[in-house]
Amino acid sequence: MRVGTPTETKTAERRVGLTPVSVRELAAHGHEVLVQSGAGAGIGASDEEYVGAGATIVDTAAEVFEAELIVKVKEPQAPERAMLRRDHILFTYLHLAPDPAQTDDLVASGAACIAYETVTDDHGHLPLLAPMSKVAGRMSVQAGANWLESAHGGAGILLGGVPGVAPAEVTVIGGGVVGENAIQMAVGLGANVTVLDKAPAVLDRLDARFPAITTVHSTRAALEHHVVGSDLVIGAVLVPGAMAPKLVTAEMVKQMRPGSVLVDVAIDQGGCFETSRPTTHDDPAYLVDGVVHYCVANMPGAVARTSTHALNNVTLPHVLALADLGLEGALAADPHLRRGLNVLDGQITEPAVAEALSRPHVPAENALRARR
């Protein structure tokens, strides 16, 4: 099969779908790999390295899209979506629930679109989302600490304080992969950390791992109390495939101290703060009622080398399966990869996306059966 990786075009996105190491594996399996010139520049991988691994370098995205399997990192932008065809397999992050325009284009293309963020494993986890969740969780504290500085409009607070001066109050909403990694960083920097979650098992696990933090069962009253009193709030809520719930209201934000910081890691799925809107690395933050909002929709893109290698570690087996077995063979062999199928033959196959956008839903199994 021909496999293609274009240069990412989302603002300040420096990751790449395939590393030279991944290309070498694909080439060893007998597949032709097309890589757009400069696609690996953001991770320090030259065109020559890709050629040495067995890739063919092409000048344009249009040439890459002559391949059958397109491997990316971020959701295809409008010009890329216009190049998709019915015989394409698109494998990338999609985050369709808050994005009707992208969804409509993917449906119209007829392509098979598999989203990293809804592929599952035997434990019900999201293994292709987890590496970027770890990166984003750790980065959220770095970003929060940065924007708390006076020079960036923050309150001028050092997360860990100093002897005689109290550390910052950090609240993490959601104790999943993002939340746990945010807690690890915030605790390491010496902040006072509170985590809110609805699952007792999650709170038990975090309490055992981080004895110094405060764990709180998440209710509206608890959210309001801890958000309003925090210097830094990290939104780390995930409902797989669906819109993130708006847990922090505009009224809560209005009551926060000026110079406090909100970091919304859930912004890819619409954000969990009412006052959130997507931002970019080029213009990452804005103020609402004196509170700094950091809502970059591709946070891991700022540490592209780490993120790309971490992502390829988990995506490569699935890329190989799709290339070796074809779409139907790979999805028949692996029900977890099949859970990643969001759009096929002009139909939405991910129920959470269909529900969020009030669109018809066809189960993946039915859509695949109709192909036979």
mmCIF file of C-alpha atoms in Angstrom, residues 142-156 259-261 284-287 290-294:
data_model
loop_
_atom_site.group_PDB
_atom_site.id
_atom_site.type_symbol
_atom_site.label_atom_id
_atom_site.label_comp_id
_atom_site.label_asym_id
_atom_site.label_seq_id
_atom_site.Cartn_x
_atom_site.Cartn_y
_atom_site.Cartn_z
ATOM 1 C CA GLN A 142 4.351 24.853 32.758
ATOM 2 C CA ALA A 143 1.947 27.086 30.850
ATOM 3 C CA GLY A 144 0.026 27.994 33.986
ATOM 4 C CA ALA A 145 3.206 28.897 35.853
ATOM 5 C CA ASN A 146 4.325 31.036 32.920
ATOM 6 C CA TRP A 147 1.054 32.951 32.627
ATOM 7 C CA LEU A 148 0.894 33.526 36.382
ATOM 8 C CA GLU A 149 3.957 35.747 35.985
ATOM 9 C CA SER A 150 3.278 39.484 36.083
ATOM 10 C CA ALA A 151 4.912 40.052 32.698
ATOM 11 C CA HIS A 152 2.210 37.914 31.086
ATOM 12 C CA GLY A 153 -0.763 39.443 32.855
ATOM 13 C CA GLY A 154 -0.841 37.032 35.765
ATOM 14 C CA ALA A 155 -1.006 37.779 39.461
ATOM 15 C CA GLY A 156 2.759 37.487 39.923
ATOM 16 C CA GLY A 259 -4.511 37.512 37.418
ATOM 17 C CA SER A 260 -5.621 33.939 38.101
ATOM 18 C CA VAL A 261 -5.062 31.501 35.238
ATOM 19 C CA PRO A 284 -2.148 31.531 23.211
ATOM 20 C CA ALA A 285 -4.002 33.512 25.880
ATOM 21 C CA TYR A 286 -6.671 36.127 26.472
ATOM 22 C CA LEU A 287 -8.422 37.787 29.419
ATOM 23 C CA GLY A 290 -9.239 39.788 34.510
ATOM 24 C CA VAL A 291 -8.622 36.016 34.426
ATOM 25 C CA VAL A 292 -6.025 34.668 31.984
ATOM 26 C CA HIS A 293 -7.336 31.907 29.691
ATOM 27 C CA TYR A 294 -4.809 29.589 28.008
#
